[in-house]
């Protein structure tokens, strides 16, 4: 959680996943690059709540992103790259052969999801 200036997700091959390839959740200043994702159920490269900012997502390839009925509603019509906060850099990413969308830009008026507020009790 928070600013992760030296963190990265780099050079991975992720395949046959039943629940996404790469999820950024309440994180900023991270680099996601040179990854290949194949045969993924649900949103493949996923910025979750809209509070994620200043991340660099570049030179990634998503091949055969598939729908999932067991995750979130957007996973029924999944995008390879799900963008809820445009205050991130998406450069030179590609996708092929998915069942629905390559890029889905869905800017939220206000962030949503569990990282939006810390005023909850998990029990």
PDB file of C-alpha atoms in Angstrom:
ATOM      1  CA  UNK A   1       0.000   0.000   0.000  1.00  0.00           C
ATOM      2  CA  UNK A   2       1.233   3.475  -0.827  1.00  0.00           C
ATOM      3  CA  UNK A   3       4.184   4.784  -2.829  1.00  0.00           C
ATOM      4  CA  UNK A   4       6.431   1.981  -4.032  1.00  0.00           C
ATOM      5  CA  UNK A   5       9.108   3.920  -5.935  1.00  0.00           C
ATOM      6  CA  UNK A   6      11.531   1.007  -6.299  1.00  0.00           C
ATOM      7  CA  UNK A   7       8.986  -1.782  -6.825  1.00  0.00           C
ATOM      8  CA  UNK A   8       8.369  -3.424 -10.167  1.00  0.00           C
ATOM      9  CA  UNK A   9       6.698  -6.359 -11.858  1.00  0.00           C
ATOM     10  CA  UNK A  10       9.029  -7.125 -14.732  1.00  0.00           C
ATOM     11  CA  UNK A  11       9.696  -9.901 -17.199  1.00  0.00           C
ATOM     12  CA  UNK A  12       7.123 -12.460 -16.113  1.00  0.00           C
ATOM     13  CA  UNK A  13       5.187 -15.063 -18.073  1.00  0.00           C
ATOM     14  CA  UNK A  14       1.766 -15.626 -16.523  1.00  0.00           C
ATOM     15  CA  UNK A  15      -0.439 -18.279 -18.109  1.00  0.00           C
ATOM     16  CA  UNK A  16      -3.629 -20.250 -17.554  1.00  0.00           C
ATOM     17  CA  UNK A  17      -4.700 -18.128 -14.593  1.00  0.00           C
ATOM     18  CA  UNK A  18      -8.240 -18.457 -13.275  1.00  0.00           C
ATOM     19  CA  UNK A  19      -8.037 -15.054 -11.551  1.00  0.00           C
ATOM     20  CA  UNK A  20      -6.182 -12.292 -13.400  1.00  0.00           C
ATOM     21  CA  UNK A  21      -2.502 -11.830 -14.187  1.00  0.00           C
ATOM     22  CA  UNK A  22      -1.484  -8.586 -12.466  1.00  0.00           C
ATOM     23  CA  UNK A  23      -3.501  -6.543  -9.972  1.00  0.00           C
ATOM     24  CA  UNK A  24      -2.376  -3.179  -8.623  1.00  0.00           C
ATOM     25  CA  UNK A  25      -4.330  -2.446  -5.470  1.00  0.00           C
ATOM     26  CA  UNK A  26      -3.872   0.844  -3.572  1.00  0.00           C
ATOM     27  CA  UNK A  27      -0.340   1.292  -4.887  1.00  0.00           C
ATOM     28  CA  UNK A  28       1.485   4.153  -6.613  1.00  0.00           C
ATOM     29  CA  UNK A  29       4.782   4.712  -8.406  1.00  0.00           C
ATOM     30  CA  UNK A  30       5.226   1.079  -9.466  1.00  0.00           C
ATOM     31  CA  UNK A  31       6.494  -0.132 -12.834  1.00  0.00           C
ATOM     32  CA  UNK A  32       4.817  -3.044 -14.629  1.00  0.00           C
ATOM     33  CA  UNK A  33       6.736  -3.892 -17.789  1.00  0.00           C
ATOM     34  CA  UNK A  34       7.829  -6.621 -20.203  1.00  0.00           C
ATOM     35  CA  UNK A  35       5.257  -9.149 -18.989  1.00  0.00           C
ATOM     36  CA  UNK A  36       3.363 -11.658 -21.113  1.00  0.00           C
ATOM     37  CA  UNK A  37      -0.024 -12.962 -19.980  1.00  0.00           C
ATOM     38  CA  UNK A  38      -1.729 -15.839 -21.793  1.00  0.00           C
ATOM     39  CA  UNK A  39      -5.115 -17.492 -21.296  1.00  0.00           C
ATOM     40  CA  UNK A  40      -6.250 -15.390 -18.335  1.00  0.00           C
ATOM     41  CA  UNK A  41      -9.753 -15.355 -16.823  1.00  0.00           C
ATOM     42  CA  UNK A  42     -10.942 -11.888 -15.868  1.00  0.00           C
ATOM     43  CA  UNK A  43      -9.289  -8.504 -16.167  1.00  0.00           C
ATOM     44  CA  UNK A  44      -5.670  -9.252 -17.056  1.00  0.00           C
ATOM     45  CA  UNK A  45      -3.776  -6.090 -16.023  1.00  0.00           C
ATOM     46  CA  UNK A  46      -6.037  -4.566 -13.376  1.00  0.00           C
ATOM     47  CA  UNK A  47      -5.844  -1.242 -11.511  1.00  0.00           C
ATOM     48  CA  UNK A  48      -8.451  -2.004  -8.926  1.00  0.00           C
ATOM     49  CA  UNK A  49      -9.998   0.866  -6.973  1.00  0.00           C
ATOM     50  CA  UNK A  50      -9.060   4.112  -8.707  1.00  0.00           C
ATOM     51  CA  UNK A  51      -6.682   5.344  -5.997  1.00  0.00           C
ATOM     52  CA  UNK A  52      -3.708   3.870  -7.887  1.00  0.00           C
ATOM     53  CA  UNK A  53      -1.650   6.699  -9.408  1.00  0.00           C
ATOM     54  CA  UNK A  54       1.692   7.422 -11.077  1.00  0.00           C
ATOM     55  CA  UNK A  55       2.260   3.815 -12.085  1.00  0.00           C
ATOM     56  CA  UNK A  56       3.934   2.964 -15.388  1.00  0.00           C
ATOM     57  CA  UNK A  57       2.434   0.033 -17.273  1.00  0.00           C
ATOM     58  CA  UNK A  58       4.424  -0.514 -20.453  1.00  0.00           C
ATOM     59  CA  UNK A  59       5.565  -3.124 -22.986  1.00  0.00           C
ATOM     60  CA  UNK A  60       3.143  -5.790 -21.762  1.00  0.00           C
ATOM     61  CA  UNK A  61       1.323  -8.339 -23.910  1.00  0.00           C
ATOM     62  CA  UNK A  62      -2.025  -9.938 -23.051  1.00  0.00           C
ATOM     63  CA  UNK A  63      -3.135 -12.870 -25.208  1.00  0.00           C
ATOM     64  CA  UNK A  64      -6.526 -14.581 -24.867  1.00  0.00           C
ATOM     65  CA  UNK A  65      -8.186 -12.727 -21.996  1.00  0.00           C
ATOM     66  CA  UNK A  66     -11.360 -14.680 -21.204  1.00  0.00           C
ATOM     67  CA  UNK A  67     -14.559 -13.960 -19.328  1.00  0.00           C
ATOM     68  CA  UNK A  68     -15.147 -15.185 -15.807  1.00  0.00           C
ATOM     69  CA  UNK A  69     -18.457 -15.560 -14.016  1.00  0.00           C
ATOM     70  CA  UNK A  70     -16.903 -15.931 -10.584  1.00  0.00           C
ATOM     71  CA  UNK A  71     -15.079 -12.617 -10.047  1.00  0.00           C
ATOM     72  CA  UNK A  72     -16.376  -9.022 -10.348  1.00  0.00           C
ATOM     73  CA  UNK A  73     -19.093  -7.866 -12.746  1.00  0.00           C
ATOM     74  CA  UNK A  74     -16.546  -6.348 -15.210  1.00  0.00           C
ATOM     75  CA  UNK A  75     -14.927  -9.796 -15.519  1.00  0.00           C
ATOM     76  CA  UNK A  76     -17.976 -10.988 -17.449  1.00  0.00           C
ATOM     77  CA  UNK A  77     -16.925  -8.636 -20.283  1.00  0.00           C
ATOM     78  CA  UNK A  78     -13.206  -8.438 -19.466  1.00  0.00           C
ATOM     79  CA  UNK A  79     -10.576  -6.086 -20.751  1.00  0.00           C
ATOM     80  CA  UNK A  80      -6.933  -6.988 -21.002  1.00  0.00           C
ATOM     81  CA  UNK A  81      -6.086  -3.585 -19.497  1.00  0.00           C
ATOM     82  CA  UNK A  82      -8.630  -2.156 -16.995  1.00  0.00           C
ATOM     83  CA  UNK A  83      -8.014   1.527 -16.260  1.00  0.00           C
ATOM     84  CA  UNK A  84     -10.059   3.331 -13.606  1.00  0.00           C
ATOM     85  CA  UNK A  85      -7.641   6.182 -12.938  1.00  0.00           C
ATOM     86  CA  UNK A  86      -6.095   7.837 -16.003  1.00  0.00           C
ATOM     87  CA  UNK A  87      -3.375   9.347 -13.794  1.00  0.00           C
ATOM     88  CA  UNK A  88      -1.092   6.426 -14.748  1.00  0.00           C
ATOM     89  CA  UNK A  89       1.090   5.892 -17.807  1.00  0.00           C
ATOM     90  CA  UNK A  90       0.031   3.129 -20.208  1.00  0.00           C
ATOM     91  CA  UNK A  91       2.562   2.869 -23.036  1.00  0.00           C
ATOM     92  CA  UNK A  92       3.290   0.332 -25.771  1.00  0.00           C
ATOM     93  CA  UNK A  93       0.989  -2.407 -24.438  1.00  0.00           C
ATOM     94  CA  UNK A  94      -0.670  -4.898 -26.771  1.00  0.00           C
ATOM     95  CA  UNK A  95      -3.340  -7.543 -26.671  1.00  0.00           C
ATOM     96  CA  UNK A  96      -4.654 -10.194 -29.027  1.00  0.00           C
ATOM     97  CA  UNK A  97      -7.339 -12.845 -29.196  1.00  0.00           C
ATOM     98  CA  UNK A  98      -9.360 -11.824 -26.143  1.00  0.00           C
ATOM     99  CA  UNK A  99     -13.058 -12.539 -25.894  1.00  0.00           C
ATOM    100  CA  UNK A 100     -14.035  -8.889 -25.315  1.00  0.00           C
ATOM    101  CA  UNK A 101     -11.901  -5.740 -24.944  1.00  0.00           C
ATOM    102  CA  UNK A 102      -8.258  -4.742 -25.101  1.00  0.00           C
ATOM    103  CA  UNK A 103      -8.388  -1.464 -23.147  1.00  0.00           C
ATOM    104  CA  UNK A 104     -11.276  -0.360 -20.941  1.00  0.00           C
ATOM    105  CA  UNK A 105     -11.003   3.168 -19.590  1.00  0.00           C
ATOM    106  CA  UNK A 106     -13.620   3.556 -16.868  1.00  0.00           C
ATOM    107  CA  UNK A 107     -12.710   6.661 -14.864  1.00  0.00           C
ATOM    108  CA  UNK A 108     -14.545   6.717 -11.576  1.00  0.00           C
ATOM    109  CA  UNK A 109     -15.985   9.941 -10.238  1.00  0.00           C
ATOM    110  CA  UNK A 110     -14.656   8.891  -6.836  1.00  0.00           C
ATOM    111  CA  UNK A 111     -12.502   5.865  -6.035  1.00  0.00           C
ATOM    112  CA  UNK A 112     -14.347   2.749  -5.019  1.00  0.00           C
ATOM    113  CA  UNK A 113     -13.487  -0.554  -3.441  1.00  0.00           C
ATOM    114  CA  UNK A 114     -11.862  -1.414  -0.128  1.00  0.00           C
ATOM    115  CA  UNK A 115      -8.849   0.901  -0.482  1.00  0.00           C
ATOM    116  CA  UNK A 116     -11.018   4.003  -0.792  1.00  0.00           C
ATOM    117  CA  UNK A 117     -11.576   4.231   2.957  1.00  0.00           C
ATOM    118  CA  UNK A 118     -10.044   2.764   6.066  1.00  0.00           C
ATOM    119  CA  UNK A 119     -13.272   3.351   8.049  1.00  0.00           C
ATOM    120  CA  UNK A 120     -14.522  -0.196   8.114  1.00  0.00           C
ATOM    121  CA  UNK A 121     -14.261  -3.187  10.359  1.00  0.00           C
ATOM    122  CA  UNK A 122     -13.313  -6.416   8.569  1.00  0.00           C
ATOM    123  CA  UNK A 123     -14.882  -8.631  11.269  1.00  0.00           C
TER     124      UNK A 123
END
